[in-house]
XYZ file of C-alpha atoms in Angstrom:
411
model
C -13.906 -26.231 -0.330
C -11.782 -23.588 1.542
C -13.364 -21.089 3.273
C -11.087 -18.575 1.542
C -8.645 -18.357 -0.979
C -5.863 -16.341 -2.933
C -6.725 -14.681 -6.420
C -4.998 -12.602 -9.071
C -6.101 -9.051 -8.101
C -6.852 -5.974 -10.291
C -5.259 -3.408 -8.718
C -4.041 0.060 -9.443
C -0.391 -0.218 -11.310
C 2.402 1.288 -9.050
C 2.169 4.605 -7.899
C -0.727 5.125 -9.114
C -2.951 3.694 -5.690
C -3.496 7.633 -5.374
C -4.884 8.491 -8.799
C -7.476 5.468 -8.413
C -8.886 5.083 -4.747
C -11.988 6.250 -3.840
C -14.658 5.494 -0.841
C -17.294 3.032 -1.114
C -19.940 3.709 -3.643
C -22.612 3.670 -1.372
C -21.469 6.340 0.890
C -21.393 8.561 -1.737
C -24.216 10.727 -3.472
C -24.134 10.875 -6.954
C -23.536 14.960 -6.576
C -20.945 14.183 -4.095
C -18.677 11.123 -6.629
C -19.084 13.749 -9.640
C -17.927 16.849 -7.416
C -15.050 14.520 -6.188
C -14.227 12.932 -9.853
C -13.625 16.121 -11.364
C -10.270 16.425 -12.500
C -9.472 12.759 -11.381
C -9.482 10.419 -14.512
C -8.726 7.589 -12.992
C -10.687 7.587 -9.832
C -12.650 4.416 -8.761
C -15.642 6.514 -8.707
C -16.036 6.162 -12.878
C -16.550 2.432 -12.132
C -18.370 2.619 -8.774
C -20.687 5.518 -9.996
C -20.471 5.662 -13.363
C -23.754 7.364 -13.935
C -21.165 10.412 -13.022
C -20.298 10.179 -16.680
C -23.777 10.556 -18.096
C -26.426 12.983 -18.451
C -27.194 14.177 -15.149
C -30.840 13.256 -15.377
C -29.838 9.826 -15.821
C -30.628 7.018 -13.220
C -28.042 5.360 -11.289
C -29.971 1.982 -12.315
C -30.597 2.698 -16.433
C -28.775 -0.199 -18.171
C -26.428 2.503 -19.830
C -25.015 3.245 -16.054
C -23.843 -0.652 -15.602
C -22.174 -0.388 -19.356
C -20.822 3.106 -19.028
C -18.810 1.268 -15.261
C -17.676 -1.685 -17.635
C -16.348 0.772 -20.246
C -14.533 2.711 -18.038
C -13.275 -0.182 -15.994
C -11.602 -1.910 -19.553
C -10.128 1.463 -20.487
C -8.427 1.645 -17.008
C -6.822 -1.617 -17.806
C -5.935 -0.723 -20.983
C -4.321 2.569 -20.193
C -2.077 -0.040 -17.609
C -3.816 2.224 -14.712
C -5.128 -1.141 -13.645
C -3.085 -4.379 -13.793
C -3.659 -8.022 -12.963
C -1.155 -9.949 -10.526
C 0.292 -12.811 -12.155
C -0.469 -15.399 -10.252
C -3.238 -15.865 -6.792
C -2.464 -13.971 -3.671
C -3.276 -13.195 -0.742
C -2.964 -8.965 0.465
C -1.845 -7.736 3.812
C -3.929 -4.458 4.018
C -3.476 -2.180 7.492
C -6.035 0.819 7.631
C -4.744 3.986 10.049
C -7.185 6.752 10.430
C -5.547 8.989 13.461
C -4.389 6.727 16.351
C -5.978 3.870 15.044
C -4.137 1.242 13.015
C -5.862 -2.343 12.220
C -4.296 -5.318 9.453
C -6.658 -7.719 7.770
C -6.675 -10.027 4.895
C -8.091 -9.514 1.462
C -9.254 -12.594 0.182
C -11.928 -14.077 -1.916
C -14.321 -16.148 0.680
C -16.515 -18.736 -0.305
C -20.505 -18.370 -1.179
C -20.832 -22.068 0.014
C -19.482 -21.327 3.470
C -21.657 -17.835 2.803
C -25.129 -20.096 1.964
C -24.719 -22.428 4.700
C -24.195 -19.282 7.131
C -20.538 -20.308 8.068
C -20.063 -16.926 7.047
C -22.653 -15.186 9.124
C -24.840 -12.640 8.837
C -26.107 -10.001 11.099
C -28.668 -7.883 8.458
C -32.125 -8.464 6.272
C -31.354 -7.142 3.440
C -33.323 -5.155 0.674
C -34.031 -6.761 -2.895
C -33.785 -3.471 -4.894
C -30.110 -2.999 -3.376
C -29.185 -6.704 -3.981
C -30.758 -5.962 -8.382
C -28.454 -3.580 -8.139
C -24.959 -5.102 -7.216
C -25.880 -8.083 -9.602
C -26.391 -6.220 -12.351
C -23.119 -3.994 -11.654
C -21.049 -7.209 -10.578
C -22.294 -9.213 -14.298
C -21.819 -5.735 -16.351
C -17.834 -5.491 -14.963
C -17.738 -9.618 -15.152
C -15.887 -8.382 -11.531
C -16.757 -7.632 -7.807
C -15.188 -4.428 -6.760
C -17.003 -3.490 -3.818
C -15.085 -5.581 -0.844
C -17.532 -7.144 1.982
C -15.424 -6.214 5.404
C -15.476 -9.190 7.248
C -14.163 -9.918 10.819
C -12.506 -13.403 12.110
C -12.187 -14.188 15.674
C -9.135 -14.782 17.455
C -6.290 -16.329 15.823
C -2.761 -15.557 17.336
C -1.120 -17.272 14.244
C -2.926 -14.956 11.144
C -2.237 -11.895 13.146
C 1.712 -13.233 13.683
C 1.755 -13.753 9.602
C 0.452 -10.147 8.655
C 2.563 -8.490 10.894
C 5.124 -9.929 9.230
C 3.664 -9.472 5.644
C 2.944 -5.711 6.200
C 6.571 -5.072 7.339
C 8.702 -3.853 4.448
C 7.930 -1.893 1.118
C 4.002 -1.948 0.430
C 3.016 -2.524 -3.022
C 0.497 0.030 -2.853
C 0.323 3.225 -0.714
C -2.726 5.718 -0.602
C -4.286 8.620 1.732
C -8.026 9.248 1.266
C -9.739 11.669 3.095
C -7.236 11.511 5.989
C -6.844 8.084 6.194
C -3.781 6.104 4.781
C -4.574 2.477 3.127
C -1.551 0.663 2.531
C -1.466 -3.096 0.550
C 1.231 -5.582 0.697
C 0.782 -8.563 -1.427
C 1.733 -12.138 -0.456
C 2.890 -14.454 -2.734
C 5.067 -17.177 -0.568
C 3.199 -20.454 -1.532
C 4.270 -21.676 1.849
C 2.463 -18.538 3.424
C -0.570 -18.841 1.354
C -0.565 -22.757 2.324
C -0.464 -21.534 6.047
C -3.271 -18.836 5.849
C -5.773 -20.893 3.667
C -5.412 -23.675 6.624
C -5.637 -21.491 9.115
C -8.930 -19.889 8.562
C -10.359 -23.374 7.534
C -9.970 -24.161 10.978
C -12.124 -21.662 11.879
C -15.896 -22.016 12.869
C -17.332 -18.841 11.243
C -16.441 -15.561 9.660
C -18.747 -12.795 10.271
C -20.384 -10.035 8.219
C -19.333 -6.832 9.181
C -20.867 -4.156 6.536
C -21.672 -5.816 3.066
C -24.101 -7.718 3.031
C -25.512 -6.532 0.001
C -22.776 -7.426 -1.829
C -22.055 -10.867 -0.629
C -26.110 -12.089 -1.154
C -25.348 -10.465 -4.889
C -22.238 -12.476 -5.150
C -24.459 -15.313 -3.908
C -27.143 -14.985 -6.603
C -24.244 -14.644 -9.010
C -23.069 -17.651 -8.126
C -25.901 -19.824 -8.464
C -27.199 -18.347 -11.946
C -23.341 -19.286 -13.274
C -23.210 -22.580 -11.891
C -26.767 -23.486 -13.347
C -25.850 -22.123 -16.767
C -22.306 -24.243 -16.275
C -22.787 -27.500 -17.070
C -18.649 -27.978 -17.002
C -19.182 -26.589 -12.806
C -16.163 -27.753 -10.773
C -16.819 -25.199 -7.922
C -13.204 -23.842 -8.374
C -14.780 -21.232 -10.802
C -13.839 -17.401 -9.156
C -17.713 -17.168 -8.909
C -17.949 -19.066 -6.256
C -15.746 -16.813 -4.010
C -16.215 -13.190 -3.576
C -14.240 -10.181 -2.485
C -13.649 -9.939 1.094
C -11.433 -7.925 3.252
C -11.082 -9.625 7.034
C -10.119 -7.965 10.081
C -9.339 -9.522 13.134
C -12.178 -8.640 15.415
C -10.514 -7.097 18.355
C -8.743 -4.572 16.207
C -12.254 -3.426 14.384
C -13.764 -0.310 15.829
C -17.445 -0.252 15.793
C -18.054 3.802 16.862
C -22.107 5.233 18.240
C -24.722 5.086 15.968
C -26.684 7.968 17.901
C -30.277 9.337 18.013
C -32.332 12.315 17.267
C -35.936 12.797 17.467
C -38.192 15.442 15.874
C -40.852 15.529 18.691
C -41.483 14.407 22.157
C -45.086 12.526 21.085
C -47.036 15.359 22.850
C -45.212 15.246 25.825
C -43.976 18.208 27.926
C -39.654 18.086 28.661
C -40.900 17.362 32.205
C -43.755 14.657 31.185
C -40.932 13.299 29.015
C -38.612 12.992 31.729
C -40.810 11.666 34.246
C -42.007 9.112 31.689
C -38.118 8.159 31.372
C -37.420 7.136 34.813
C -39.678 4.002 34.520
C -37.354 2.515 33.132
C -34.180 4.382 33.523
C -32.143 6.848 35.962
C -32.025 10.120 35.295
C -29.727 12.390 36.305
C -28.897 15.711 35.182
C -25.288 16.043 33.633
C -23.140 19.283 33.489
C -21.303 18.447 30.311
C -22.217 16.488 27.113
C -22.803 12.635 28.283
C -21.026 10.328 26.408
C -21.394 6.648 27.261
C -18.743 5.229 28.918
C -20.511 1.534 29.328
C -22.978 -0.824 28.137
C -26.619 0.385 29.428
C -25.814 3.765 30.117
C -26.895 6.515 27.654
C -26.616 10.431 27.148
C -30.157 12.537 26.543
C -29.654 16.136 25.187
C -32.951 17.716 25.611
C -33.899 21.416 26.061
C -30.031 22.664 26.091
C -29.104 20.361 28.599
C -27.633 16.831 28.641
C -28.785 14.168 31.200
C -27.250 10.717 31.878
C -29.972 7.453 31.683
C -29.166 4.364 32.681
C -31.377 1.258 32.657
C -32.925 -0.328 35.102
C -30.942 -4.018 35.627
C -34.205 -5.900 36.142
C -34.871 -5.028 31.926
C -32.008 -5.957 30.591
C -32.865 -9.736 28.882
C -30.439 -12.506 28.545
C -31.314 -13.087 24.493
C -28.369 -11.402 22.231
C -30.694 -8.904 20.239
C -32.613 -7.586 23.606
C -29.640 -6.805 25.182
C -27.950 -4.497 22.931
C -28.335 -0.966 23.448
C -30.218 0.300 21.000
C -32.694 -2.633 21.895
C -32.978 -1.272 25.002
C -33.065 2.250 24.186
C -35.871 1.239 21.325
C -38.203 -1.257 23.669
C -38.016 0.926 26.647
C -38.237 4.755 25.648
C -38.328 5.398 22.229
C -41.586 2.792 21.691
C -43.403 3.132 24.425
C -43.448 6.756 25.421
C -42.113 8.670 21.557
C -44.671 5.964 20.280
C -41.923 5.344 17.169
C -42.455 1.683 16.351
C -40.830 1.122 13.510
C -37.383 3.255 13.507
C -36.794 1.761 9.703
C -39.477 4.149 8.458
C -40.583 6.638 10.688
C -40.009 10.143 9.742
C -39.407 11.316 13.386
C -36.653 9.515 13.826
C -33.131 10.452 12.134
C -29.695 9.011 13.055
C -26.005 10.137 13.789
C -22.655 8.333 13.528
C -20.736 8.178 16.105
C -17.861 10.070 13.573
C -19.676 13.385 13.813
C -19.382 13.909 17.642
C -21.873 14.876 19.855
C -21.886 18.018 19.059
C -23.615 17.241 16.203
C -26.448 16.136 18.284
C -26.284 19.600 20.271
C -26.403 21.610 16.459
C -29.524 19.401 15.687
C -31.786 19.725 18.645
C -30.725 23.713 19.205
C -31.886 24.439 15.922
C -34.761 23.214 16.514
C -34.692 20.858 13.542
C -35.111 18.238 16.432
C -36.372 17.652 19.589
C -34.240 15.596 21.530
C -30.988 13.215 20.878
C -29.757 10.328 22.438
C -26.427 9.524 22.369
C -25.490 5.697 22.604
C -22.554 3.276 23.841
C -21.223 1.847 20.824
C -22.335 -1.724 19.832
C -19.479 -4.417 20.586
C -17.821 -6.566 18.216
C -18.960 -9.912 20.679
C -22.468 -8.852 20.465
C -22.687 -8.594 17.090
C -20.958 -11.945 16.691
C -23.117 -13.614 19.574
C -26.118 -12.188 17.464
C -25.077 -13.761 14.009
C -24.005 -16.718 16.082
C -27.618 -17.362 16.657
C -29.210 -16.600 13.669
C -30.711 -13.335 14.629
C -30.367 -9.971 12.955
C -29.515 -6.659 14.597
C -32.198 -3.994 14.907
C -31.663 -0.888 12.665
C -28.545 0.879 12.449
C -27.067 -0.616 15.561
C -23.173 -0.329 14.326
C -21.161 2.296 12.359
C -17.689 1.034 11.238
C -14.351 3.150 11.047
C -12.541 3.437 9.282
C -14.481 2.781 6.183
C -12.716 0.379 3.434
C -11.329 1.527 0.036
C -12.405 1.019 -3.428
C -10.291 0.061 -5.938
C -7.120 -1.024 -4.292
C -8.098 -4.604 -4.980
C -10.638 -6.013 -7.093
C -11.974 -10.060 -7.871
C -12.411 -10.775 -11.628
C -15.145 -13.125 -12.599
C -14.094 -13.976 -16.434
């Protein structure tokens, strides 16, 4: 079984990669897809969100929601806003959002390789949220939601989508400021060469869907069992991936702020710090320039904290930052145990800028922020690599993929 594969994508018709793109469903409110739908017939978002298109006291989960998404996904095909490629490919598709440019693969990756952890995963993830791709995924008979994956290094893939990417894209599209661009590949003796080359590879690795690939999982296995024809060349046995080479992937701060100081005075609170940090006092907003260094904002001024050496471990989830940060000041002296569900505790990506965490503490809203290095691609990957799962909104990824540029149909 290949670890990936080409497939006939559904994908907007030309010149129309405008009219249909949208950002990920789950980054959107349901307020927030109608207010952007309006107007916009053809946006993703009436497949994505469909409940958009219903009463607004209707849940996003009611049964009519997953049929309204596979109604309006069959009328975008039949208006020919949506066509099939002819044959399997394989899509060059380069991201730029300001200065930043990275070129990845979309692909449909293998469960198998996904069950047996080849593809690895980084996450627990949350049953409700995993109902709720399946159902969407069997209503549309089609995965639309992409997982972003990365791959390590591999001079020869990078070589071939440079190459790809270079001359007329066959779709073009600016979303919120950033430009996604597609270039399909069709070459047999190209698609030969890429299928090969990531089977030679030891792992992929989950970068932000894992929802959707433990859906496409569970997919998967209820089709095969109700298959008694099952070859394991069936398109359910793959599912939608976009892979980025990992050095080009940007992983920005996932950053702190705290309601209260757990009874503690700004001085107790600082004193209390220096256990296990440095503290100095900063004349500008701190932002970490290095692994185990971190910025507090705290009564209208900033302060830099590093950690003491001697506390850093040598396992791959105790030294990341926010382990660190959580284990050796926001446990023990905020007493906030369990940053999943505590109230006190809020976070910030790294995308809204520090002063963000300035606006949030001034106004009193919060009591203090902390302001993180961001997580690196090789710790995440060292972390999947040994089966261990990242604490709580350790990594925010920019620039966020598109929907609807490319989708994997099922039937």
């Amino acid at each position: 079984m290949n670890l990936i594969q080409p497939f006939a994508a559904l994908r907007p018709a030309s010149g129309r990669a405008n009219d249909v793109v949208a950002p990920p469903y789950d980054v959107l409110s349901t307020e927030e897809a109608r207010e952007r739908a309006g107007g916009r017939p053809w946006s993703f978002l009436h497949i994505s969100k469909p409940e958009i298109d219903l009463p607004a006291e209707t849940s996003p989960y009611a049964p009519e929601v997953y049929a309204k998404g596979a109604e309006n996904l069959q009328a975008m095909i039949k208006a020919g806003v949506l066509v099939r490629d002819p044959a399997p490919c394989y899509y060059a598709y380069r991201i730029v959002m300001g200065s930043h440019s990275q070129t990845g693969i979309v692909a449909a990756a293998s469960v198998a390789d996904y069950d047996t952890n080849r593809i690895r995963k980084h996450e627990f993830t949350r049953p409700d949220k995993e109902d709720d791709r399946v159902r969407q995924i069997d209503a549309l008979d089609a995965q639309t939601g992409p997982v972003l994956l990365a791959y390590p290094a591999a001079p020869e893939i990078d070589t071939i989508l440079a190459a790809a990417s270079s001359g007329a894209p066959d779709s073009d599209a600016e979303l919120d400021g950033v430009r996604h661009t597609l270039w399909a590949i069709r070459d047999p003796a190209i698609l030969a060469r890429i299928t090969a080359a990531f089977n030679a590879m030891s792992a992929l690795y989950i970068a932000d869907g894992h929802h959707r690939s433990a859906s496409a999982s569970r997919i998967a296995a209820t089709r095969r069992a109700a298959n008694p024809a099952h070859t394991g060349a069936e398109p359910y046995n793959f599912f939608l991936s976009v892979i980025f080479p990992a050095h080009e992937m940007r992983i920005l701060d996932y950053n702190r702020v705290i309601a209260d100081l757990n009874g503690l005075s700004a001085e107790a609170f600082l004193e209390r710090a220096g256990a296990a940090f440095s503290v100095e006092p900063a004349a500008s907003a701190v932002k970490p320039e290095q692994p185990g260094s971190f910025g507090l904002y705290l009564a209208g001024r900033w302060y830099r904290l590093t950690i003491r050496p001697d506390l850093i471990p040598a396992d791959p989830v105790g030294r990341l930052d926010v382990s660190l940060l959580q284990n050796n000041l926001i446990a023990p002296v905020l007493g906030i145990t369990d940053p999943r569900r505590d109230k006190r505790i809020d976070f910030v990506g790294g995308i809204r800028g520090l002063a963000e965490l300035e606006k949030r503490v001034d106004s009193g809203e919060m009591a203090l922020a902390l302001a993180l290095h961001p997580t690196r691609m090789e710790d995440l990957m060292a972390v999947a690599d040994a089966n261990e799962v990242m604490p709580p909104k350790s990594t925010w990824f920019e620039p966020k993929l598109a929907d609807g540029l490319a989708s994997h149909v099922l039937g």
